[in-house]
Amino acid sequence: MNRNLLLGGAAVVGIFAALIVFRSPNTGGAVPDVRPAVTASPDEPSPTRLHGSADGEGSRAVGDKVGPPRPESVAMSERRLQNDAMLVGMESSAWTLIKREIARVDNPASKAFMDEASELIRGLRDARLSPDNADVPALQARQKDIRDRMRTAGVTTGVIEEQFKRLDDLEKRYPLGASGPVTTPAPAGATPVPPSENP
Amino acid sequence: MSLPRRAFVLGGHLTSFIGKKHPDFLWKGHPEFGQRENPALEDYITMAVRGALAATGTPGELVQKSWIGNFAGELFNNQGHLGAALPGADPGLMFKPAMRVEGACASGGLAFASAVESIRAGTDITLVAGAEVQTTATARQGGDFLARASHYRRQRGLDDFTFPALFARRTKAIYAQGDITEDDTALVSVKAYANANKNPLAHMKAVGMSFDTARTASDANPAFLGNADLAPYLKVSDCSQVSDGGAAMIVVSEAGLAKLGKRPEDAVEILSIEVATGNLYEDGDLFSMPVTAAAAARAYAAAGLRPEDIQIGEVHDCFSVTELLIYEALGFAAKGRGGTLIRDGVTQIGGRLPINTGGGLIGFGHPVGATGVKQVLEVCRQMKGECGAYQVPGQPTVGITANMGGDDKTAVVSILRHA
C-alpha cells in the first residue's frame, strides 16, 4: 500500500515537473492585423518617399493611395510602347539565346562573338529603357553586321538561324519609322490574351 | 544545369490569393459568412490545373507527367498524398506519373525544376502545380506549422512566430551594420502594397500602405514578436501574407509545342534553372543569402547571362529585408547595397529593373506551395503583356525568378526569355 502511494506521488510530481519544464514559451499575445484603416482616406494624404535619399532630401512625395499614375510615368509607358523601343526589347531576347548558343559552337571565333553579343545586348537593353537616347537604326545595322560575320565564320547552329529569322520577323512586326503605340497584330496562329484575372 | 533540350513555359493559371483583409475571404463579420465557405485545398488545385489546361489549350490526355508543390497539407488541411489529387482535377491525368514536391517555401520552384529536368530527359508535355491553404489555422498554430521549415528542435523556441523571429534577427544585425536602414525595408513594403493594389488577383489588393505606417511600429502596424530582443526589428507590414491560393502551368519541349500546335513565340523559354541547398541544422550568415547566390551564379552561367542582362524579376520577399538581400544575391547590387535599388526607384514598375510587380509575397500573397509557380507565371505574364494595370511599360524580354525555402536553405533560380 505504502509503495503504491509512493509511486502515485512520484507520478504526480513527475507530471508537474514536466509541465514546468516543457511549457510553451511565453512570447506575447495574439498577433494583431494591419488595420484596414491603413488604407488612408484620399482626404488625408500621407507623403511617401519613393525616390531620393533616406533623409528625404531630393525625395518625391506620393500619396498613400494608388491614385492616377504620374504624368512622367504615363509618358514613359507610352514611349516604351513605340515600335523602336518594343523592337529593341524583343531583339535583346533573341540575342540572349543566340549568345548562349554561340558558346556551344566549337569555333575559335566563338569567344569574340560572345563578347560582341554581350555588348550588343547591353546596347539593346539601354535602348529599350531610353529609346530617345539611343541610335536604334545604328543598332539594327550592327546586328546585321554581326550576323553576316557569324555566318562567314561558321559560328551558327539551327537555333541561331531560327533566331536570325526571328529578328527578321521582328523588324517587320515593329517597323521603324512607324509612330504611335504598337498596333501590329500578333503573329498568325497566336491567340491574343487580353489582360484579365485569369492569365 | 544547361539545357541541351530547350524547355518552355507555355502558360498557366493563377487563382486569386486570399486570406485576411481580402474582400472575398470569409470570416465571422463577412456578410456572406454562413452562406458559403472559403475554397479548400482541393478546390485550389482543381481551379489552377483546369485553368492551366484551358488557358494553354492542352488536353489533359497529352500531359505525360505532373508535379505539385505543397509544404504542409498534412498540418493545415489534414491532407497529404497530393500527387494523387491531380487526376481529380482532370481525368486525362489518370494513370500518369504525378508526385508532390516539398521544399518549404521553395516547393513550387522545386516542382518547376523537376519538370524541367524531365523535359531535358525526354518528356514533352508536363504540368506543374502548386497550392496551399493556410487560413484553416490560427496565427499561432500557423506559426508553429511553418516553423517545421526551420530546424524545429533548435529554433522553435526563438518565438511563437519562428520565421518572423529568424528574419528579425537578420534585420537587427543588418540595421546595426548600417548599410540597410528602416527606410529601405519600409520602402519594400510600400512598393509591395502599391503594386498589389493594381493587381486584381492579389491578397492585399484592397489594403494601402503608407511609408509612415510601414516605417514605424504602431497600433496600426504592430511589432508583434514576443521575443523582446527581436521585436523592434519586424512589424506586420514587413511580413508576407498567410494566403490561400493555387497556380499551375504547362512546361513543354519544342516537340511538345508542336504536339499542341504552338510555336516558340507562343511560349516563354527557360534558359536555365538551378537549385541550391544549405544545411538545415546550422545558422547561416545573417548578412547575405549564399544559397540563393549559389543558385543564381549557376543559373547565370548556364544561361550565358549576367545580372545586368535581366529586365524583370520575381524574388522571394518573405520579409521586407529578404527582398533587399536577394537583390544582392542575384548580383543586382553589391553586398550591403541592396537598399540603394529600392531607394532610387530602380525596382519599381517604371524602373530600370522592376521586381515583384504584382506585389510579391508581401502584397500578392504567399500560399507557400504555389509561390514558386506564381513567380514564373508572373514573369511570363509580364513578357506577354498580360498584366493590365501593373504591366511594365515596353514588355520585358529577359527575366529571373528566385524562390527560397526556409532561411536561405533551399533556393531555386530560373532565367526566362520571351521566345
Coordinates of C-alpha atoms in Angstrom, one line a residue:
Chain A
M1 CA 0.0 0.0 0.0
N2 CA 2.7 2.4 1.0
R3 CA 4.6 1.5 -2.1
N4 CA 1.6 2.3 -4.3
L5 CA 1.2 5.7 -2.6
L6 CA 4.9 6.4 -3.1
L7 CA 4.6 5.6 -6.8
G8 CA 1.5 7.6 -7.2
G9 CA 3.1 10.6 -5.5
A10 CA 6.2 10.3 -7.7
A11 CA 4.0 10.2 -10.8
V12 CA 2.1 13.4 -9.8
V13 CA 5.4 15.2 -9.1
G14 CA 6.8 14.0 -12.4
I15 CA 3.8 15.3 -14.4
F16 CA 4.0 18.6 -12.5
A17 CA 7.7 18.9 -13.3
A18 CA 7.1 18.0 -16.9
L19 CA 4.5 20.8 -17.2
I20 CA 7.1 23.3 -15.9
V21 CA 10.0 22.1 -18.0
F22 CA 8.1 21.7 -21.3
R23 CA 5.7 24.6 -21.1
S24 CA 5.3 26.7 -24.2
P25 CA 7.4 29.9 -24.4
N26 CA 5.6 33.0 -23.4
T27 CA 6.1 35.2 -26.5
G28 CA 3.3 37.7 -26.1
G29 CA -0.3 38.0 -27.1
A30 CA -2.1 37.3 -30.3
V31 CA -0.8 39.0 -33.4
P32 CA -3.0 42.0 -34.4
D33 CA -3.6 42.5 -38.0
V34 CA -2.7 45.6 -40.0
R35 CA -5.9 47.6 -39.6
P36 CA -7.9 48.3 -42.7
A37 CA -7.6 52.0 -41.7
V38 CA -4.2 51.8 -43.1
T39 CA -6.0 52.3 -46.4
A40 CA -5.9 56.0 -45.9
S41 CA -8.6 58.3 -46.9
P42 CA -7.9 60.2 -50.0
D43 CA -8.6 63.3 -48.0
E44 CA -5.7 62.5 -45.7
P45 CA -2.7 62.1 -47.9
S46 CA 0.4 61.0 -46.1
P47 CA 3.6 61.7 -48.0
T48 CA 5.6 58.7 -49.0
R49 CA 9.2 58.9 -50.2
L50 CA 9.8 56.6 -53.1
H51 CA 12.9 58.3 -54.5
G52 CA 15.9 60.1 -53.2
S53 CA 18.0 59.8 -50.2
A54 CA 16.8 58.2 -46.9
D55 CA 16.7 61.5 -45.2
G56 CA 14.2 62.8 -47.6
E57 CA 16.4 65.2 -49.5
G58 CA 15.6 65.0 -53.1
S59 CA 12.6 62.8 -52.3
R60 CA 9.4 63.0 -54.3
A61 CA 6.2 62.7 -52.3
V62 CA 3.4 60.5 -53.4
G63 CA 0.1 59.8 -51.7
D64 CA -0.8 56.7 -49.7
K65 CA -3.5 55.7 -52.1
V66 CA -2.9 54.3 -55.5
G67 CA -4.0 57.3 -57.5
P68 CA -3.7 58.2 -61.1
P69 CA -0.2 57.5 -62.5
R70 CA 2.3 60.3 -62.5
P71 CA 2.4 62.2 -65.9
E72 CA 6.0 61.3 -66.4
S73 CA 5.2 57.6 -65.9
V74 CA 2.4 57.8 -68.4
A75 CA 4.7 59.4 -70.9
M76 CA 7.4 56.9 -70.3
S77 CA 5.0 54.0 -70.6
E78 CA 3.7 55.3 -73.9
R79 CA 7.2 55.9 -75.2
R80 CA 8.3 52.4 -74.4
L81 CA 5.4 51.0 -76.4
Q82 CA 6.6 52.7 -79.6
N83 CA 7.8 50.4 -82.3
D84 CA 11.5 51.3 -81.8
A85 CA 11.5 50.5 -78.1
M86 CA 9.5 47.3 -78.5
L87 CA 11.7 46.2 -81.3
V88 CA 15.0 46.5 -79.4
G89 CA 13.4 44.8 -76.3
M90 CA 12.4 41.8 -78.4
E91 CA 15.7 41.7 -80.2
S92 CA 17.5 41.6 -76.9
S93 CA 15.7 38.4 -76.1
A94 CA 16.7 36.8 -79.4
W95 CA 20.3 37.8 -78.9
T96 CA 20.2 36.3 -75.4
L97 CA 19.5 32.9 -76.8
I98 CA 22.0 33.5 -79.7
K99 CA 24.7 34.3 -77.2
R100 CA 24.1 31.1 -75.3
E101 CA 24.1 29.1 -78.5
I102 CA 27.4 30.7 -79.6
A103 CA 29.0 29.2 -76.5
R104 CA 28.2 25.7 -77.9
V105 CA 29.8 26.3 -81.2
D106 CA 33.3 24.8 -81.3
N107 CA 35.0 27.6 -83.3
P108 CA 37.9 29.9 -82.4
A109 CA 35.8 32.9 -83.2
S110 CA 33.1 32.0 -80.7
K111 CA 34.5 33.8 -77.7
A112 CA 34.8 37.1 -79.6
F113 CA 31.3 36.8 -81.0
M114 CA 30.0 36.1 -77.4
D115 CA 31.7 39.3 -76.3
E116 CA 30.1 41.2 -79.2
A117 CA 26.7 39.7 -78.4
S118 CA 27.1 40.8 -74.7
E119 CA 27.9 44.3 -75.7
L120 CA 25.0 44.3 -78.2
I121 CA 22.6 43.0 -75.6
R122 CA 23.6 45.9 -73.3
G123 CA 23.0 48.4 -76.1
L124 CA 19.6 46.9 -76.9
R125 CA 18.7 46.9 -73.2
D126 CA 19.7 50.5 -72.8
A127 CA 17.8 51.5 -75.9
R128 CA 14.7 49.8 -74.6
L129 CA 14.8 51.8 -71.4
S130 CA 15.7 55.1 -73.0
P131 CA 14.8 55.0 -76.7
D132 CA 15.2 58.7 -77.1
N133 CA 18.9 58.4 -76.1
A134 CA 19.6 55.6 -78.5
D135 CA 20.5 55.3 -82.1
V136 CA 18.2 52.4 -83.0
P137 CA 18.9 52.3 -86.7
A138 CA 22.6 52.0 -85.9
L139 CA 21.8 49.1 -83.6
Q140 CA 19.9 47.4 -86.5
A141 CA 22.9 47.8 -88.7
R142 CA 25.2 46.5 -86.1
Q143 CA 23.1 43.4 -85.7
K144 CA 23.2 42.7 -89.4
D145 CA 26.9 43.1 -89.4
I146 CA 27.4 40.7 -86.6
R147 CA 25.1 38.2 -88.2
D148 CA 26.9 38.4 -91.5
R149 CA 30.3 37.9 -89.9
M150 CA 29.0 35.0 -87.8
R151 CA 27.8 33.2 -90.8
T152 CA 31.0 33.8 -92.7
A153 CA 33.0 32.5 -89.7
G154 CA 30.7 29.4 -89.5
V155 CA 29.5 30.4 -86.0
T156 CA 26.0 29.2 -86.4
T157 CA 23.5 26.5 -85.4
G158 CA 20.0 25.7 -86.2
V159 CA 18.8 27.6 -83.2
I160 CA 20.9 30.6 -84.1
E161 CA 19.5 30.6 -87.7
E162 CA 16.0 30.3 -86.2
Q163 CA 16.7 33.4 -84.1
F164 CA 18.1 35.3 -87.1
K165 CA 14.8 34.6 -88.8
R166 CA 13.0 35.8 -85.7
L167 CA 15.0 39.0 -85.9
D168 CA 13.8 39.5 -89.5
D169 CA 10.2 38.9 -88.4
L170 CA 10.5 41.4 -85.6
E171 CA 11.7 44.1 -87.9
K172 CA 8.6 43.5 -90.0
R173 CA 6.4 43.5 -86.9
Y174 CA 7.8 46.6 -85.4
P175 CA 8.8 48.8 -88.4
L176 CA 11.0 51.7 -87.6
G177 CA 9.5 55.0 -88.7
A178 CA 6.0 54.0 -87.8
S179 CA 4.8 56.2 -85.0
G180 CA 2.3 55.6 -82.2
P181 CA 1.8 52.7 -79.9
V182 CA 2.3 49.3 -81.3
T183 CA -0.7 48.1 -83.2
T184 CA 0.7 45.4 -85.3
P185 CA -1.4 42.3 -84.8
A186 CA 0.1 39.3 -83.2
P187 CA 1.7 36.7 -85.4
A188 CA -0.6 34.3 -87.2
G189 CA -1.7 31.5 -85.0
A190 CA -1.1 33.4 -81.8
T191 CA -4.1 33.7 -79.5
P192 CA -4.2 37.2 -78.1
V193 CA -5.0 37.1 -74.4
P194 CA -6.5 40.3 -73.0
P195 CA -5.5 41.4 -69.5
S196 CA -7.7 39.5 -67.1
E197 CA -7.8 37.9 -63.8
N198 CA -7.0 34.6 -65.4
P199 CA -3.7 34.5 -67.1
Chain B
M1 CA 22.2 22.9 -65.3
S2 CA 22.4 23.8 -69.0
L3 CA 19.6 22.7 -71.2
P4 CA 20.5 20.6 -74.2
R5 CA 16.8 20.2 -74.9
R6 CA 15.0 23.5 -75.0
A7 CA 12.2 23.9 -72.5
F8 CA 9.3 26.4 -72.5
V9 CA 6.6 27.6 -70.2
L10 CA 3.5 27.6 -72.5
G11 CA 1.3 29.4 -70.0
G12 CA -0.8 28.7 -66.9
H13 CA -3.4 29.9 -64.5
L14 CA -3.3 31.7 -61.2
T15 CA -6.2 31.7 -58.7
S16 CA -6.8 34.8 -56.6
F17 CA -4.7 34.6 -53.5
I18 CA -6.9 35.3 -50.5
G19 CA -6.8 35.5 -46.7
K20 CA -7.4 38.1 -44.0
K21 CA -8.1 41.6 -45.4
H22 CA -9.0 40.2 -48.8
P23 CA -12.6 41.2 -49.7
D24 CA -13.6 37.7 -50.7
F25 CA -12.2 36.0 -47.6
L26 CA -14.9 34.8 -45.3
W27 CA -14.7 35.5 -41.6
K28 CA -17.2 35.9 -38.9
G29 CA -18.0 39.5 -39.7
H30 CA -18.3 38.9 -43.5
P31 CA -21.8 39.5 -44.9
E32 CA -21.6 36.1 -46.7
F33 CA -20.5 34.2 -43.6
G34 CA -22.5 31.0 -43.2
Q35 CA -23.7 31.2 -46.8
R36 CA -20.6 29.8 -48.4
E37 CA -17.2 28.6 -47.4
N38 CA -13.7 29.6 -48.3
P39 CA -12.3 27.3 -51.0
A40 CA -10.4 24.3 -49.8
L41 CA -7.1 22.9 -50.8
E42 CA -8.6 20.6 -53.4
D43 CA -10.6 23.5 -54.8
Y44 CA -7.5 25.5 -55.4
I45 CA -5.7 22.6 -57.0
T46 CA -8.7 21.9 -59.3
M47 CA -9.1 25.5 -60.3
A48 CA -5.4 26.0 -61.0
V49 CA -5.0 22.8 -63.0
R50 CA -8.1 23.1 -65.1
G51 CA -7.3 26.8 -65.7
A52 CA -3.8 26.0 -66.9
L53 CA -5.0 23.3 -69.2
A54 CA -7.8 25.5 -70.6
A55 CA -5.6 28.6 -71.0
T56 CA -2.9 26.8 -73.0
G57 CA -5.3 24.6 -74.9
T58 CA -3.6 21.5 -73.5
P59 CA -5.8 18.4 -73.3
G60 CA -5.1 16.6 -70.0
E61 CA -4.6 13.4 -72.0
L62 CA -1.5 14.8 -73.6
V63 CA 0.2 15.7 -70.3
Q64 CA 2.8 13.0 -69.6
K65 CA 4.0 13.8 -66.1
S66 CA 2.9 16.2 -63.3
W67 CA 4.3 17.7 -60.1
I68 CA 2.7 19.7 -57.4
G69 CA 4.4 21.9 -54.8
N70 CA 2.9 21.9 -51.3
F71 CA 4.5 22.5 -48.0
A72 CA 2.2 21.4 -45.2
G73 CA -1.1 20.0 -46.4
E74 CA -0.9 17.4 -43.6
L75 CA -0.8 20.1 -41.0
F76 CA -3.1 22.8 -42.3
N77 CA -5.6 20.5 -44.1
N78 CA -5.1 17.0 -42.8
Q79 CA -4.3 16.0 -46.4
G80 CA -1.2 14.6 -47.9
H81 CA -0.6 12.5 -51.0
L82 CA -1.3 15.4 -53.3
G83 CA 0.2 13.8 -56.4
A84 CA -3.0 11.8 -56.5
A85 CA -5.1 15.0 -56.2
L86 CA -4.1 16.0 -59.7
P87 CA -6.2 13.3 -61.6
G88 CA -9.1 14.6 -59.5
A89 CA -8.7 17.9 -61.4
D90 CA -8.7 16.4 -64.9
P91 CA -9.4 12.7 -65.8
G92 CA -6.8 13.0 -68.5
L93 CA -4.2 12.8 -65.8
M94 CA -5.3 9.4 -64.6
F95 CA -2.7 6.6 -64.7
K96 CA 0.1 9.2 -65.4
P97 CA 3.1 9.8 -63.1
A98 CA 2.4 12.6 -60.6
M99 CA 4.1 13.5 -57.4
R100 CA 4.1 16.1 -54.7
V101 CA 7.3 18.0 -54.1
E102 CA 8.2 19.6 -50.7
G103 CA 10.9 22.1 -50.1
A104 CA 9.2 24.6 -47.6
C105 CA 8.5 27.9 -49.4
A106 CA 10.5 26.7 -52.4
S107 CA 8.2 23.7 -53.0
G108 CA 6.7 25.3 -56.1
G109 CA 10.1 26.1 -57.5
L110 CA 11.3 22.6 -56.9
A111 CA 8.2 21.3 -58.7
F112 CA 9.2 23.5 -61.7
A113 CA 12.8 22.4 -61.6
S114 CA 11.6 18.7 -61.6
A115 CA 9.5 19.3 -64.7
V116 CA 12.4 21.0 -66.5
E117 CA 14.7 18.1 -65.6
S118 CA 12.1 15.8 -67.1
I119 CA 11.8 17.8 -70.3
R120 CA 15.6 17.7 -70.5
A121 CA 15.4 13.9 -70.2
G122 CA 12.9 13.4 -73.0
T123 CA 9.5 14.3 -71.7
D124 CA 7.5 16.6 -74.0
I125 CA 4.5 17.9 -72.0
T126 CA 4.3 18.3 -68.3
L127 CA 2.1 20.0 -65.7
V128 CA 3.5 21.9 -62.7
A129 CA 1.1 23.0 -60.0
G130 CA 1.4 24.5 -56.5
A131 CA -1.2 25.1 -53.8
E132 CA -1.5 25.9 -50.2
V133 CA -4.4 26.6 -47.8
Q134 CA -3.2 28.1 -44.5
T135 CA -6.2 30.0 -43.2
T136 CA -7.6 26.9 -41.5
A137 CA -5.2 27.5 -38.6
T138 CA -4.9 30.4 -36.1
A139 CA -1.9 32.7 -36.5
R140 CA -0.2 31.0 -33.6
Q141 CA -0.9 27.5 -34.9
G142 CA 0.2 28.5 -38.3
G143 CA 3.4 29.9 -36.9
D144 CA 4.1 26.5 -35.3
F145 CA 3.3 24.7 -38.6
L146 CA 5.5 26.9 -40.6
A147 CA 8.3 26.5 -38.1
R148 CA 8.7 23.0 -39.5
A149 CA 10.7 24.6 -42.3
S150 CA 13.3 25.7 -39.7
H151 CA 15.4 23.4 -37.6
Y152 CA 12.5 22.8 -35.4
R153 CA 14.2 21.3 -32.4
R154 CA 16.8 24.1 -32.1
Q155 CA 14.9 27.1 -33.5
R156 CA 11.3 26.7 -32.5
G157 CA 11.8 28.2 -29.1
L158 CA 13.0 31.5 -30.5
D159 CA 9.5 32.8 -30.6
D160 CA 5.9 31.6 -31.2
F161 CA 6.5 33.0 -34.7
T162 CA 9.7 31.3 -35.5
F163 CA 10.3 32.6 -39.1
P164 CA 9.5 36.2 -38.3
A165 CA 11.9 36.0 -35.5
L166 CA 14.6 34.4 -37.6
F167 CA 14.4 37.3 -40.1
A168 CA 14.1 39.9 -37.4
R169 CA 17.4 38.5 -36.2
R170 CA 18.8 39.2 -39.6
T171 CA 17.2 42.6 -39.7
K172 CA 18.7 43.6 -36.3
A173 CA 22.2 42.6 -37.4
I174 CA 21.8 44.4 -40.8
Y175 CA 20.5 47.6 -39.3
A176 CA 23.3 47.6 -36.8
Q177 CA 25.8 47.3 -39.7
G178 CA 24.1 50.5 -41.2
D179 CA 24.0 49.7 -44.9
I180 CA 20.3 49.0 -45.0
T181 CA 18.0 51.2 -42.9
E182 CA 14.5 51.1 -41.6
D183 CA 13.6 53.4 -44.5
D184 CA 14.7 50.8 -47.0
T185 CA 12.7 48.0 -45.6
A186 CA 9.7 50.3 -45.3
L187 CA 10.0 51.2 -49.0
V188 CA 9.9 47.5 -49.9
S189 CA 6.6 47.2 -48.1
V190 CA 5.2 50.3 -49.7
K191 CA 6.2 49.1 -53.1
A192 CA 4.7 45.7 -52.5
Y193 CA 1.3 47.0 -51.3
A194 CA 1.2 49.7 -54.1
N195 CA 1.8 47.0 -56.7
A196 CA -0.7 44.7 -55.2
N197 CA -3.3 47.5 -55.3
K198 CA -3.1 47.3 -59.1
N199 CA -3.4 43.5 -59.2
P200 CA -6.9 42.0 -59.1
L201 CA -5.5 38.6 -58.0
A202 CA -3.5 40.0 -55.1
H203 CA -4.3 39.2 -51.4
M204 CA -3.7 42.9 -50.5
K205 CA -5.4 44.4 -53.5
A206 CA -7.6 46.5 -51.2
V207 CA -5.2 47.5 -48.4
G208 CA -2.9 50.5 -48.8
M209 CA 0.3 51.1 -47.0
S210 CA 1.9 54.4 -46.4
F211 CA 5.6 55.0 -45.8
D212 CA 4.9 56.4 -42.4
T213 CA 2.8 53.4 -41.4
A214 CA 5.4 51.0 -42.7
R215 CA 8.3 52.8 -41.2
T216 CA 7.3 52.9 -37.6
A217 CA 5.6 50.4 -35.3
S218 CA 2.2 51.5 -34.2
D219 CA -1.2 50.1 -33.2
A220 CA -2.0 50.0 -36.9
N221 CA 1.2 48.2 -37.7
P222 CA 2.5 46.4 -34.6
A223 CA 5.8 44.9 -33.8
F224 CA 4.2 41.6 -32.8
L225 CA 7.1 39.3 -31.8
G226 CA 7.1 38.2 -28.1
N227 CA 10.9 38.0 -28.1
A228 CA 11.7 41.4 -26.7
D229 CA 15.2 41.4 -28.1
L230 CA 13.9 41.0 -31.7
A231 CA 10.5 42.6 -31.5
P232 CA 11.7 46.1 -32.6
Y233 CA 13.0 44.8 -35.9
L234 CA 9.9 43.4 -37.5
K235 CA 6.4 44.8 -38.0
V236 CA 3.3 43.2 -39.6
S237 CA 4.0 45.3 -42.8
D238 CA 7.3 43.6 -43.2
C239 CA 5.8 40.2 -43.5
S240 CA 4.4 38.2 -46.4
Q241 CA 0.8 37.1 -46.2
V242 CA -0.8 34.0 -44.8
S243 CA -2.6 33.2 -48.0
D244 CA -4.7 30.5 -49.7
G245 CA -4.2 30.0 -53.4
G246 CA -3.1 27.9 -56.3
A247 CA -1.1 28.1 -59.5
A248 CA -0.4 25.8 -62.4
M249 CA 1.4 25.9 -65.7
I250 CA 2.3 23.8 -68.7
V251 CA 6.0 23.2 -69.3
V252 CA 7.0 21.7 -72.6
S253 CA 9.8 20.8 -75.0
E254 CA 10.0 22.0 -78.6
A255 CA 8.3 18.7 -79.6
G256 CA 5.7 19.4 -77.0
L257 CA 4.9 22.8 -78.5
A258 CA 4.5 21.1 -81.9
K259 CA 2.2 18.5 -80.5
L260 CA 0.0 21.3 -79.1
G261 CA 0.0 23.2 -82.3
K262 CA 2.1 26.0 -80.8
R263 CA 5.2 27.8 -81.8
P264 CA 8.1 29.0 -79.6
E265 CA 6.8 32.6 -79.9
D266 CA 3.7 31.5 -78.1
A267 CA 5.8 30.5 -75.1
V268 CA 8.5 31.7 -72.7
E269 CA 11.8 29.8 -72.9
I270 CA 13.5 28.6 -69.8
L271 CA 17.2 29.5 -70.4
S272 CA 18.3 27.9 -67.1
I273 CA 17.1 26.7 -63.8
E274 CA 19.3 25.9 -60.8
V275 CA 18.6 24.5 -57.3
A276 CA 20.9 25.0 -54.3
T277 CA 20.6 23.7 -50.8
G278 CA 22.1 24.8 -47.5
N279 CA 22.5 23.0 -44.1
L280 CA 19.2 23.0 -42.2
Y281 CA 21.0 22.3 -38.9
E282 CA 23.2 25.4 -38.8
D283 CA 22.7 29.1 -38.9
G284 CA 23.9 30.8 -42.0
D285 CA 25.4 34.3 -42.5
L286 CA 23.0 36.9 -41.2
F287 CA 24.1 39.5 -43.8
S288 CA 23.7 37.5 -47.0
M289 CA 21.9 34.7 -48.9
P290 CA 24.7 32.5 -50.0
V291 CA 22.5 29.6 -51.0
T292 CA 20.4 31.8 -53.3
A293 CA 23.5 33.4 -54.6
A294 CA 24.9 29.9 -55.5
A295 CA 21.8 29.0 -57.4
A296 CA 21.9 32.4 -59.2
A297 CA 25.5 32.1 -60.1
R298 CA 25.0 28.7 -61.7
A299 CA 21.8 30.0 -63.5
Y300 CA 23.6 32.9 -65.0
A301 CA 26.5 30.7 -66.1
A302 CA 24.1 28.2 -67.7
A303 CA 22.2 31.0 -69.5
G304 CA 25.3 32.8 -70.5
L305 CA 24.0 35.9 -69.0
R306 CA 24.9 38.5 -66.3
P307 CA 22.8 40.3 -63.8
E308 CA 22.8 43.4 -66.0
D309 CA 21.0 41.5 -68.7
I310 CA 17.9 40.9 -66.6
Q311 CA 14.9 43.1 -67.3
I312 CA 12.4 41.9 -64.8
G313 CA 12.3 39.7 -61.7
E314 CA 10.2 37.9 -59.1
V315 CA 12.0 37.4 -55.9
H316 CA 11.2 35.8 -52.6
D317 CA 10.2 38.7 -50.3
C318 CA 9.0 36.6 -47.4
F319 CA 10.1 39.6 -45.3
S320 CA 11.0 43.1 -46.5
V321 CA 14.7 42.6 -45.6
T322 CA 14.8 39.4 -47.7
E323 CA 14.0 41.2 -50.9
L324 CA 17.0 43.5 -50.4
L325 CA 19.2 40.6 -49.6
I326 CA 18.1 38.8 -52.7
Y327 CA 18.9 41.9 -54.8
E328 CA 22.4 41.3 -53.6
A329 CA 22.3 37.5 -54.0
L330 CA 21.2 37.9 -57.6
G331 CA 24.0 40.3 -58.3
F332 CA 21.8 43.4 -58.8
A333 CA 23.7 45.2 -56.1
A334 CA 26.9 44.7 -54.3
K335 CA 26.9 43.3 -50.7
G336 CA 25.3 45.8 -48.4
R337 CA 24.0 47.9 -51.2
G338 CA 20.6 46.3 -51.8
G339 CA 18.9 49.3 -50.2
T340 CA 20.1 51.7 -52.9
L341 CA 17.9 49.9 -55.5
I342 CA 14.7 50.4 -53.6
R343 CA 15.7 54.0 -52.5
D344 CA 16.4 55.0 -56.1
G345 CA 13.2 53.5 -57.5
V346 CA 15.1 51.0 -59.7
T347 CA 12.9 48.1 -58.8
Q348 CA 9.5 49.9 -59.2
I349 CA 7.3 49.1 -62.1
G350 CA 8.6 52.0 -64.1
G351 CA 12.2 51.5 -63.0
R352 CA 15.1 50.0 -64.8
L353 CA 14.7 46.6 -63.2
P354 CA 11.1 46.1 -62.0
I355 CA 10.9 43.5 -59.2
N356 CA 7.8 41.8 -57.8
T357 CA 5.4 43.9 -60.0
G358 CA 2.3 42.1 -58.8
G359 CA 3.1 42.7 -55.1
G360 CA 5.4 39.9 -54.3
L361 CA 4.8 37.7 -51.3
I362 CA 4.1 40.7 -49.2
G363 CA 1.4 42.2 -51.4
F364 CA 0.3 39.4 -53.9
G365 CA 0.4 36.9 -51.1
H366 CA 2.2 33.7 -50.1
P367 CA 0.3 30.5 -50.4
V368 CA 3.5 28.6 -49.8
G369 CA 3.4 25.8 -52.3
A370 CA 2.0 28.0 -55.0
T371 CA 4.5 30.8 -54.7
G372 CA 7.3 29.4 -56.9
V373 CA 4.9 28.6 -59.7
K374 CA 3.3 32.0 -59.4
Q375 CA 6.6 33.7 -59.7
V376 CA 7.3 32.0 -63.0
L377 CA 3.9 32.8 -64.3
E378 CA 4.2 36.4 -63.3
V379 CA 7.4 36.9 -65.3
C380 CA 5.7 35.1 -68.3
R381 CA 2.7 37.4 -68.0
Q382 CA 4.8 40.5 -68.0
M383 CA 6.7 39.2 -71.1
K384 CA 3.4 38.6 -72.9
G385 CA 1.9 42.0 -71.9
E386 CA -0.9 40.4 -69.8
C387 CA -0.5 42.3 -66.5
G388 CA -3.0 45.1 -67.1
A389 CA -2.7 47.9 -64.6
Y390 CA 0.7 46.7 -63.4
Q391 CA 2.2 46.0 -66.8
V392 CA 5.8 47.1 -67.2
P393 CA 6.0 49.6 -70.0
G394 CA 7.6 48.1 -73.0
Q395 CA 7.4 44.3 -72.4
P396 CA 10.5 42.9 -70.7
T397 CA 12.0 40.0 -72.5
V398 CA 14.6 38.5 -70.1
G399 CA 13.6 37.7 -66.6
I400 CA 14.6 35.9 -63.4
T401 CA 12.8 34.2 -60.6
A402 CA 14.2 33.4 -57.1
N403 CA 12.2 31.1 -54.9
M404 CA 13.6 30.4 -51.4
G405 CA 12.7 27.8 -48.8
G406 CA 13.4 28.4 -45.1
D407 CA 16.0 30.8 -44.0
D408 CA 18.0 30.5 -47.3
K409 CA 18.2 26.7 -47.1
T410 CA 16.7 25.8 -50.4
A411 CA 16.8 28.1 -53.4
V412 CA 15.5 27.8 -57.0
V413 CA 16.6 30.4 -59.5
S414 CA 15.4 30.4 -63.1
I415 CA 16.2 32.6 -66.0
L416 CA 13.5 33.1 -68.7
R417 CA 13.3 34.8 -72.0
H418 CA 10.4 35.8 -74.3
A419 CA 10.8 33.2 -77.1

